[in-house]
Amino acid sequence: DRGAPKQASDRQPDAIVLGILIFHLRNRRRICLAHMTLAKKGEAMVKKVKLGDASVTAVAYGCMGLSQAYEPCDEARGIKTLNAVLDMGYDHLDTAALYGFGKNEELLNKAIGHRRSEYFLASKCGLYRDASGKREINGRPEVLTKTCEDSLRRLGTDCIDLYYLHRIDLNV
């Protein structure tokens, strides 16, 4: 059928970048040269494993690079990426309250919150950056409870399937 051409926003990506970057040092600057394409749309991703009562892809899609580090992308690309990840068969996503100071969790909610039944949600806690950027480990129960409540709100869900510590707080 040679009907009207599809709008760019209607097209699904043929391939997806899965967060691997190649960097080149030139004049002491870090420049992103390329994203490696690791999988084509519709291809089987990885084997499934049992995690509690759930059967999920053995390798989670790590969401950190969407909103922090590794040349973060804009919101529109993040939304397309997350939907493409689910469309390709990934059903295990990993985020953290730390990533983008909560912006990563908000992006997940906006992009795929309406598809919540399609993925196993893992999130981390206990590692923070203060206003000066200094990293702090805090595993006190009251802090973890507050962080979890904030994460649930940002993620727009009532359940985080796997909630675990970024780092062990040896003072707790």
mmCIF file with all atom_site columns, C-alpha atoms in Angstrom:
data_model
loop_
_atom_site.group_PDB
_atom_site.id
_atom_site.type_symbol
_atom_site.label_atom_id
_atom_site.label_alt_id
_atom_site.label_comp_id
_atom_site.label_asym_id
_atom_site.label_entity_id
_atom_site.label_seq_id
_atom_site.pdbx_PDB_ins_code
_atom_site.Cartn_x
_atom_site.Cartn_y
_atom_site.Cartn_z
_atom_site.occupancy
_atom_site.B_iso_or_equiv
_atom_site.pdbx_formal_charge
_atom_site.auth_seq_id
_atom_site.auth_comp_id
_atom_site.auth_asym_id
_atom_site.auth_atom_id
_atom_site.pdbx_PDB_model_num
ATOM 1   C CA . ASP A 1 1   ? 0.000  0.000   0.000  1.00 0.00 ? 1   ASP A CA 1
ATOM 2   C CA . ARG A 1 2   ? 1.404  3.352   -1.023 1.00 0.00 ? 2   ARG A CA 1
ATOM 3   C CA . GLY A 1 3   ? -0.877 5.450   1.166  1.00 0.00 ? 3   GLY A CA 1
ATOM 4   C CA . ALA A 1 4   ? 0.161  8.697   2.756  1.00 0.00 ? 4   ALA A CA 1
ATOM 5   C CA . PRO A 1 5   ? 3.710  8.653   4.109  1.00 0.00 ? 5   PRO A CA 1
ATOM 6   C CA . LYS A 1 6   ? 3.994  8.139   7.827  1.00 0.00 ? 6   LYS A CA 1
ATOM 7   C CA . GLN A 1 7   ? 4.902  11.059  9.999  1.00 0.00 ? 7   GLN A CA 1
ATOM 8   C CA . ALA A 1 8   ? 8.318  10.800  11.642 1.00 0.00 ? 8   ALA A CA 1
ATOM 9   C CA . SER A 1 9   ? 6.621  10.568  15.037 1.00 0.00 ? 9   SER A CA 1
ATOM 10  C CA . ASP A 1 10  ? 4.603  7.515   13.852 1.00 0.00 ? 10  ASP A CA 1
ATOM 11  C CA . ARG A 1 11  ? 7.655  5.493   12.862 1.00 0.00 ? 11  ARG A CA 1
ATOM 12  C CA . GLN A 1 12  ? 9.226  3.008   15.250 1.00 0.00 ? 12  GLN A CA 1
ATOM 13  C CA . PRO A 1 13  ? 13.014 2.994   15.423 1.00 0.00 ? 13  PRO A CA 1
ATOM 14  C CA . ASP A 1 14  ? 14.625 0.165   13.439 1.00 0.00 ? 14  ASP A CA 1
ATOM 15  C CA . ALA A 1 15  ? 17.305 -0.230  16.076 1.00 0.00 ? 15  ALA A CA 1
ATOM 16  C CA . ILE A 1 16  ? 18.043 1.020   19.532 1.00 0.00 ? 16  ILE A CA 1
ATOM 17  C CA . VAL A 1 17  ? 21.076 2.285   21.336 1.00 0.00 ? 17  VAL A CA 1
ATOM 18  C CA . LEU A 1 18  ? 21.618 0.411   24.559 1.00 0.00 ? 18  LEU A CA 1
ATOM 19  C CA . GLY A 1 19  ? 23.863 2.802   26.385 1.00 0.00 ? 19  GLY A CA 1
ATOM 20  C CA . ILE A 1 20  ? 27.330 1.861   25.131 1.00 0.00 ? 20  ILE A CA 1
ATOM 21  C CA . LEU A 1 21  ? 29.363 4.842   24.097 1.00 0.00 ? 21  LEU A CA 1
ATOM 22  C CA . ILE A 1 22  ? 32.742 5.255   22.521 1.00 0.00 ? 22  ILE A CA 1
ATOM 23  C CA . PHE A 1 23  ? 34.668 8.269   23.701 1.00 0.00 ? 23  PHE A CA 1
ATOM 24  C CA . HIS A 1 24  ? 37.637 9.949   22.117 1.00 0.00 ? 24  HIS A CA 1
ATOM 25  C CA . LEU A 1 25  ? 39.982 12.331  23.864 1.00 0.00 ? 25  LEU A CA 1
ATOM 26  C CA . ARG A 1 26  ? 40.805 15.273  21.675 1.00 0.00 ? 26  ARG A CA 1
ATOM 27  C CA . ASN A 1 27  ? 42.382 18.386  23.108 1.00 0.00 ? 27  ASN A CA 1
ATOM 28  C CA . ARG A 1 28  ? 41.491 17.154  26.605 1.00 0.00 ? 28  ARG A CA 1
ATOM 29  C CA . ARG A 1 29  ? 37.784 17.136  25.838 1.00 0.00 ? 29  ARG A CA 1
ATOM 30  C CA . ARG A 1 30  ? 35.556 14.107  26.004 1.00 0.00 ? 30  ARG A CA 1
ATOM 31  C CA . ILE A 1 31  ? 33.605 13.775  22.796 1.00 0.00 ? 31  ILE A CA 1
ATOM 32  C CA . CYS A 1 32  ? 30.951 11.182  22.146 1.00 0.00 ? 32  CYS A CA 1
ATOM 33  C CA . LEU A 1 33  ? 31.856 9.570   18.842 1.00 0.00 ? 33  LEU A CA 1
ATOM 34  C CA . ALA A 1 34  ? 29.227 6.898   18.461 1.00 0.00 ? 34  ALA A CA 1
ATOM 35  C CA . HIS A 1 35  ? 26.544 4.855   20.065 1.00 0.00 ? 35  HIS A CA 1
ATOM 36  C CA . MET A 1 36  ? 26.766 1.159   19.252 1.00 0.00 ? 36  MET A CA 1
ATOM 37  C CA . THR A 1 37  ? 23.593 -0.391  17.943 1.00 0.00 ? 37  THR A CA 1
ATOM 38  C CA . LEU A 1 38  ? 23.172 -3.681  19.756 1.00 0.00 ? 38  LEU A CA 1
ATOM 39  C CA . ALA A 1 39  ? 19.801 -5.009  18.718 1.00 0.00 ? 39  ALA A CA 1
ATOM 40  C CA . LYS A 1 40  ? 17.279 -4.593  15.954 1.00 0.00 ? 40  LYS A CA 1
ATOM 41  C CA . LYS A 1 41  ? 13.578 -4.158  16.616 1.00 0.00 ? 41  LYS A CA 1
ATOM 42  C CA . GLY A 1 42  ? 11.795 -7.455  17.171 1.00 0.00 ? 42  GLY A CA 1
ATOM 43  C CA . GLU A 1 43  ? 14.901 -9.560  17.828 1.00 0.00 ? 43  GLU A CA 1
ATOM 44  C CA . ALA A 1 44  ? 14.960 -11.731 20.918 1.00 0.00 ? 44  ALA A CA 1
ATOM 45  C CA . MET A 1 45  ? 17.009 -9.929  23.530 1.00 0.00 ? 45  MET A CA 1
ATOM 46  C CA . VAL A 1 46  ? 18.388 -12.259 26.170 1.00 0.00 ? 46  VAL A CA 1
ATOM 47  C CA . LYS A 1 47  ? 17.388 -15.303 28.134 1.00 0.00 ? 47  LYS A CA 1
ATOM 48  C CA . LYS A 1 48  ? 14.889 -15.077 30.962 1.00 0.00 ? 48  LYS A CA 1
ATOM 49  C CA . VAL A 1 49  ? 15.745 -15.705 34.602 1.00 0.00 ? 49  VAL A CA 1
ATOM 50  C CA . LYS A 1 50  ? 13.648 -16.146 37.701 1.00 0.00 ? 50  LYS A CA 1
ATOM 51  C CA . LEU A 1 51  ? 13.749 -13.192 40.097 1.00 0.00 ? 51  LEU A CA 1
ATOM 52  C CA . GLY A 1 52  ? 11.436 -13.909 43.003 1.00 0.00 ? 52  GLY A CA 1
ATOM 53  C CA . ASP A 1 53  ? 8.125  -14.871 41.427 1.00 0.00 ? 53  ASP A CA 1
ATOM 54  C CA . ALA A 1 54  ? 8.897  -13.017 38.201 1.00 0.00 ? 54  ALA A CA 1
ATOM 55  C CA . SER A 1 55  ? 10.525 -14.272 35.024 1.00 0.00 ? 55  SER A CA 1
ATOM 56  C CA . VAL A 1 56  ? 12.495 -11.372 33.526 1.00 0.00 ? 56  VAL A CA 1
ATOM 57  C CA . THR A 1 57  ? 15.224 -10.677 30.997 1.00 0.00 ? 57  THR A CA 1
ATOM 58  C CA . ALA A 1 58  ? 18.539 -11.671 32.557 1.00 0.00 ? 58  ALA A CA 1
ATOM 59  C CA . VAL A 1 59  ? 20.109 -8.321  31.716 1.00 0.00 ? 59  VAL A CA 1
ATOM 60  C CA . ALA A 1 60  ? 18.160 -5.260  32.782 1.00 0.00 ? 60  ALA A CA 1
ATOM 61  C CA . TYR A 1 61  ? 18.044 -2.130  30.676 1.00 0.00 ? 61  TYR A CA 1
ATOM 62  C CA . GLY A 1 62  ? 19.935 0.418   32.774 1.00 0.00 ? 62  GLY A CA 1
ATOM 63  C CA . CYS A 1 63  ? 18.202 3.785   32.557 1.00 0.00 ? 63  CYS A CA 1
ATOM 64  C CA . MET A 1 64  ? 20.923 5.984   34.090 1.00 0.00 ? 64  MET A CA 1
ATOM 65  C CA . GLY A 1 65  ? 22.308 7.237   30.788 1.00 0.00 ? 65  GLY A CA 1
ATOM 66  C CA . LEU A 1 66  ? 18.959 8.689   29.775 1.00 0.00 ? 66  LEU A CA 1
ATOM 67  C CA . SER A 1 67  ? 19.179 11.494  32.318 1.00 0.00 ? 67  SER A CA 1
ATOM 68  C CA . GLN A 1 68  ? 22.688 11.504  33.783 1.00 0.00 ? 68  GLN A CA 1
ATOM 69  C CA . ALA A 1 69  ? 26.205 10.647  32.616 1.00 0.00 ? 69  ALA A CA 1
ATOM 70  C CA . TYR A 1 70  ? 27.196 9.184   29.243 1.00 0.00 ? 70  TYR A CA 1
ATOM 71  C CA . GLU A 1 71  ? 25.853 12.168  27.309 1.00 0.00 ? 71  GLU A CA 1
ATOM 72  C CA . PRO A 1 72  ? 22.206 12.150  28.526 1.00 0.00 ? 72  PRO A CA 1
ATOM 73  C CA . CYS A 1 73  ? 19.535 12.490  25.868 1.00 0.00 ? 73  CYS A CA 1
ATOM 74  C CA . ASP A 1 74  ? 16.632 14.899  25.629 1.00 0.00 ? 74  ASP A CA 1
ATOM 75  C CA . GLU A 1 75  ? 13.194 13.903  26.891 1.00 0.00 ? 75  GLU A CA 1
ATOM 76  C CA . ALA A 1 76  ? 11.762 13.076  23.443 1.00 0.00 ? 76  ALA A CA 1
ATOM 77  C CA . ARG A 1 77  ? 14.590 10.652  22.676 1.00 0.00 ? 77  ARG A CA 1
ATOM 78  C CA . GLY A 1 78  ? 14.304 9.146   26.170 1.00 0.00 ? 78  GLY A CA 1
ATOM 79  C CA . ILE A 1 79  ? 10.598 8.496   25.626 1.00 0.00 ? 79  ILE A CA 1
ATOM 80  C CA . LYS A 1 80  ? 11.248 6.855   22.244 1.00 0.00 ? 80  LYS A CA 1
ATOM 81  C CA . THR A 1 81  ? 14.105 4.804   23.668 1.00 0.00 ? 81  THR A CA 1
ATOM 82  C CA . LEU A 1 82  ? 12.137 3.459   26.627 1.00 0.00 ? 82  LEU A CA 1
ATOM 83  C CA . ASN A 1 83  ? 9.185  2.477   24.450 1.00 0.00 ? 83  ASN A CA 1
ATOM 84  C CA . ALA A 1 84  ? 11.503 0.823   21.934 1.00 0.00 ? 84  ALA A CA 1
ATOM 85  C CA . VAL A 1 85  ? 13.238 -1.091  24.738 1.00 0.00 ? 85  VAL A CA 1
ATOM 86  C CA . LEU A 1 86  ? 9.891  -2.571  25.810 1.00 0.00 ? 86  LEU A CA 1
ATOM 87  C CA . ASP A 1 87  ? 8.875  -3.208  22.198 1.00 0.00 ? 87  ASP A CA 1
ATOM 88  C CA . MET A 1 88  ? 12.102 -5.164  21.652 1.00 0.00 ? 88  MET A CA 1
ATOM 89  C CA . GLY A 1 89  ? 11.309 -7.523  24.489 1.00 0.00 ? 89  GLY A CA 1
ATOM 90  C CA . TYR A 1 90  ? 13.115 -6.090  27.478 1.00 0.00 ? 90  TYR A CA 1
ATOM 91  C CA . ASP A 1 91  ? 10.955 -6.394  30.565 1.00 0.00 ? 91  ASP A CA 1
ATOM 92  C CA . HIS A 1 92  ? 13.482 -5.563  33.302 1.00 0.00 ? 92  HIS A CA 1
ATOM 93  C CA . LEU A 1 93  ? 14.324 -1.883  33.823 1.00 0.00 ? 93  LEU A CA 1
ATOM 94  C CA . ASP A 1 94  ? 16.763 -0.474  36.366 1.00 0.00 ? 94  ASP A CA 1
ATOM 95  C CA . THR A 1 95  ? 16.748 3.087   37.699 1.00 0.00 ? 95  THR A CA 1
ATOM 96  C CA . ALA A 1 96  ? 17.635 4.923   40.925 1.00 0.00 ? 96  ALA A CA 1
ATOM 97  C CA . ALA A 1 97  ? 16.518 7.946   42.897 1.00 0.00 ? 97  ALA A CA 1
ATOM 98  C CA . LEU A 1 98  ? 20.025 9.348   42.375 1.00 0.00 ? 98  LEU A CA 1
ATOM 99  C CA . TYR A 1 99  ? 19.859 9.384   38.562 1.00 0.00 ? 99  TYR A CA 1
ATOM 100 C CA . GLY A 1 100 ? 19.271 12.948  37.495 1.00 0.00 ? 100 GLY A CA 1
ATOM 101 C CA . PHE A 1 101 ? 18.131 13.713  41.058 1.00 0.00 ? 101 PHE A CA 1
ATOM 102 C CA . GLY A 1 102 ? 14.787 11.988  40.355 1.00 0.00 ? 102 GLY A CA 1
ATOM 103 C CA . LYS A 1 103 ? 14.452 13.112  36.732 1.00 0.00 ? 103 LYS A CA 1
ATOM 104 C CA . ASN A 1 104 ? 15.143 9.557   35.524 1.00 0.00 ? 104 ASN A CA 1
ATOM 105 C CA . GLU A 1 105 ? 12.181 8.209   37.476 1.00 0.00 ? 105 GLU A CA 1
ATOM 106 C CA . GLU A 1 106 ? 9.963  11.024  36.175 1.00 0.00 ? 106 GLU A CA 1
ATOM 107 C CA . LEU A 1 107 ? 11.033 10.178  32.616 1.00 0.00 ? 107 LEU A CA 1
ATOM 108 C CA . LEU A 1 108 ? 10.120 6.505   33.108 1.00 0.00 ? 108 LEU A CA 1
ATOM 109 C CA . ASN A 1 109 ? 6.683  7.518   34.370 1.00 0.00 ? 109 ASN A CA 1
ATOM 110 C CA . LYS A 1 110 ? 6.062  9.904   31.493 1.00 0.00 ? 110 LYS A CA 1
ATOM 111 C CA . ALA A 1 111 ? 7.399  7.556   28.822 1.00 0.00 ? 111 ALA A CA 1
ATOM 112 C CA . ILE A 1 112 ? 6.092  4.148   29.884 1.00 0.00 ? 112 ILE A CA 1
ATOM 113 C CA . GLY A 1 113 ? 4.065  4.579   33.057 1.00 0.00 ? 113 GLY A CA 1
ATOM 114 C CA . HIS A 1 114 ? 0.978  3.578   31.058 1.00 0.00 ? 114 HIS A CA 1
ATOM 115 C CA . ARG A 1 115 ? 2.773  0.288   30.216 1.00 0.00 ? 115 ARG A CA 1
ATOM 116 C CA . ARG A 1 116 ? 3.630  -0.560  33.846 1.00 0.00 ? 116 ARG A CA 1
ATOM 117 C CA . SER A 1 117 ? 2.273  -4.110  33.629 1.00 0.00 ? 117 SER A CA 1
ATOM 118 C CA . GLU A 1 118 ? 4.850  -4.892  30.905 1.00 0.00 ? 118 GLU A CA 1
ATOM 119 C CA . TYR A 1 119 ? 8.042  -4.518  32.946 1.00 0.00 ? 119 TYR A CA 1
ATOM 120 C CA . PHE A 1 120 ? 9.789  -5.481  36.152 1.00 0.00 ? 120 PHE A CA 1
ATOM 121 C CA . LEU A 1 121 ? 10.938 -2.304  37.884 1.00 0.00 ? 121 LEU A CA 1
ATOM 122 C CA . ALA A 1 122 ? 14.193 -2.296  39.839 1.00 0.00 ? 122 ALA A CA 1
ATOM 123 C CA . SER A 1 123 ? 15.360 0.814   41.659 1.00 0.00 ? 123 SER A CA 1
ATOM 124 C CA . LYS A 1 124 ? 18.236 1.635   43.956 1.00 0.00 ? 124 LYS A CA 1
ATOM 125 C CA . CYS A 1 125 ? 18.552 3.780   47.055 1.00 0.00 ? 125 CYS A CA 1
ATOM 126 C CA . GLY A 1 126 ? 21.044 4.700   49.756 1.00 0.00 ? 126 GLY A CA 1
ATOM 127 C CA . LEU A 1 127 ? 23.458 6.742   47.631 1.00 0.00 ? 127 LEU A CA 1
ATOM 128 C CA . TYR A 1 128 ? 23.005 10.486  47.255 1.00 0.00 ? 128 TYR A CA 1
ATOM 129 C CA . ARG A 1 129 ? 24.751 13.630  46.125 1.00 0.00 ? 129 ARG A CA 1
ATOM 130 C CA . ASP A 1 130 ? 24.385 16.645  48.342 1.00 0.00 ? 130 ASP A CA 1
ATOM 131 C CA . ALA A 1 131 ? 23.989 20.217  47.054 1.00 0.00 ? 131 ALA A CA 1
ATOM 132 C CA . SER A 1 132 ? 27.764 20.523  46.598 1.00 0.00 ? 132 SER A CA 1
ATOM 133 C CA . GLY A 1 133 ? 27.880 17.312  44.549 1.00 0.00 ? 133 GLY A CA 1
ATOM 134 C CA . LYS A 1 134 ? 29.589 15.282  47.246 1.00 0.00 ? 134 LYS A CA 1
ATOM 135 C CA . ARG A 1 135 ? 28.522 11.639  47.323 1.00 0.00 ? 135 ARG A CA 1
ATOM 136 C CA . GLU A 1 136 ? 26.907 10.415  50.533 1.00 0.00 ? 136 GLU A CA 1
ATOM 137 C CA . ILE A 1 137 ? 25.932 6.897   51.560 1.00 0.00 ? 137 ILE A CA 1
ATOM 138 C CA . ASN A 1 138 ? 22.911 6.784   53.853 1.00 0.00 ? 138 ASN A CA 1
ATOM 139 C CA . GLY A 1 139 ? 21.114 3.527   54.596 1.00 0.00 ? 139 GLY A CA 1
ATOM 140 C CA . ARG A 1 140 ? 19.137 4.618   57.652 1.00 0.00 ? 140 ARG A CA 1
ATOM 141 C CA . PRO A 1 141 ? 15.623 3.114   57.560 1.00 0.00 ? 141 PRO A CA 1
ATOM 142 C CA . GLU A 1 142 ? 13.853 6.473   57.833 1.00 0.00 ? 142 GLU A CA 1
ATOM 143 C CA . VAL A 1 143 ? 15.869 7.845   54.896 1.00 0.00 ? 143 VAL A CA 1
ATOM 144 C CA . LEU A 1 144 ? 15.207 4.750   52.771 1.00 0.00 ? 144 LEU A CA 1
ATOM 145 C CA . THR A 1 145 ? 11.480 4.917   53.566 1.00 0.00 ? 145 THR A CA 1
ATOM 146 C CA . LYS A 1 146 ? 11.312 8.575   52.511 1.00 0.00 ? 146 LYS A CA 1
ATOM 147 C CA . THR A 1 147 ? 13.363 7.890   49.372 1.00 0.00 ? 147 THR A CA 1
ATOM 148 C CA . CYS A 1 148 ? 11.074 4.995   48.453 1.00 0.00 ? 148 CYS A CA 1
ATOM 149 C CA . GLU A 1 149 ? 7.938  7.083   48.924 1.00 0.00 ? 149 GLU A CA 1
ATOM 150 C CA . ASP A 1 150 ? 9.425  9.857   46.764 1.00 0.00 ? 150 ASP A CA 1
ATOM 151 C CA . SER A 1 151 ? 10.428 7.312   44.095 1.00 0.00 ? 151 SER A CA 1
ATOM 152 C CA . LEU A 1 152 ? 6.955  5.749   44.021 1.00 0.00 ? 152 LEU A CA 1
ATOM 153 C CA . ARG A 1 153 ? 5.451  9.208   43.507 1.00 0.00 ? 153 ARG A CA 1
ATOM 154 C CA . ARG A 1 154 ? 7.892  10.125  40.704 1.00 0.00 ? 154 ARG A CA 1
ATOM 155 C CA . LEU A 1 155 ? 7.455  6.727   39.032 1.00 0.00 ? 155 LEU A CA 1
ATOM 156 C CA . GLY A 1 156 ? 3.666  6.992   39.255 1.00 0.00 ? 156 GLY A CA 1
ATOM 157 C CA . THR A 1 157 ? 3.301  3.482   40.631 1.00 0.00 ? 157 THR A CA 1
ATOM 158 C CA . ASP A 1 158 ? 2.434  1.784   43.893 1.00 0.00 ? 158 ASP A CA 1
ATOM 159 C CA . CYS A 1 159 ? 5.060  -0.946  43.508 1.00 0.00 ? 159 CYS A CA 1
ATOM 160 C CA . ILE A 1 160 ? 8.797  -1.137  42.884 1.00 0.00 ? 160 ILE A CA 1
ATOM 161 C CA . ASP A 1 161 ? 9.472  -4.815  42.168 1.00 0.00 ? 161 ASP A CA 1
ATOM 162 C CA . LEU A 1 162 ? 13.072 -4.822  43.397 1.00 0.00 ? 162 LEU A CA 1
ATOM 163 C CA . TYR A 1 163 ? 14.296 -2.061  45.716 1.00 0.00 ? 163 TYR A CA 1
ATOM 164 C CA . TYR A 1 164 ? 17.921 -2.381  46.714 1.00 0.00 ? 164 TYR A CA 1
ATOM 165 C CA . LEU A 1 165 ? 20.914 -0.463  48.047 1.00 0.00 ? 165 LEU A CA 1
ATOM 166 C CA . HIS A 1 166 ? 23.333 1.270   45.729 1.00 0.00 ? 166 HIS A CA 1
ATOM 167 C CA . ARG A 1 167 ? 25.992 0.910   48.407 1.00 0.00 ? 167 ARG A CA 1
ATOM 168 C CA . ILE A 1 168 ? 26.055 -0.641  51.865 1.00 0.00 ? 168 ILE A CA 1
ATOM 169 C CA . ASP A 1 169 ? 26.031 1.869   54.703 1.00 0.00 ? 169 ASP A CA 1
ATOM 170 C CA . LEU A 1 170 ? 28.494 0.395   57.183 1.00 0.00 ? 170 LEU A CA 1
ATOM 171 C CA . ASN A 1 171 ? 27.191 2.754   59.893 1.00 0.00 ? 171 ASN A CA 1
ATOM 172 C CA . VAL A 1 172 ? 23.752 1.122   59.946 1.00 0.00 ? 172 VAL A CA 1
#
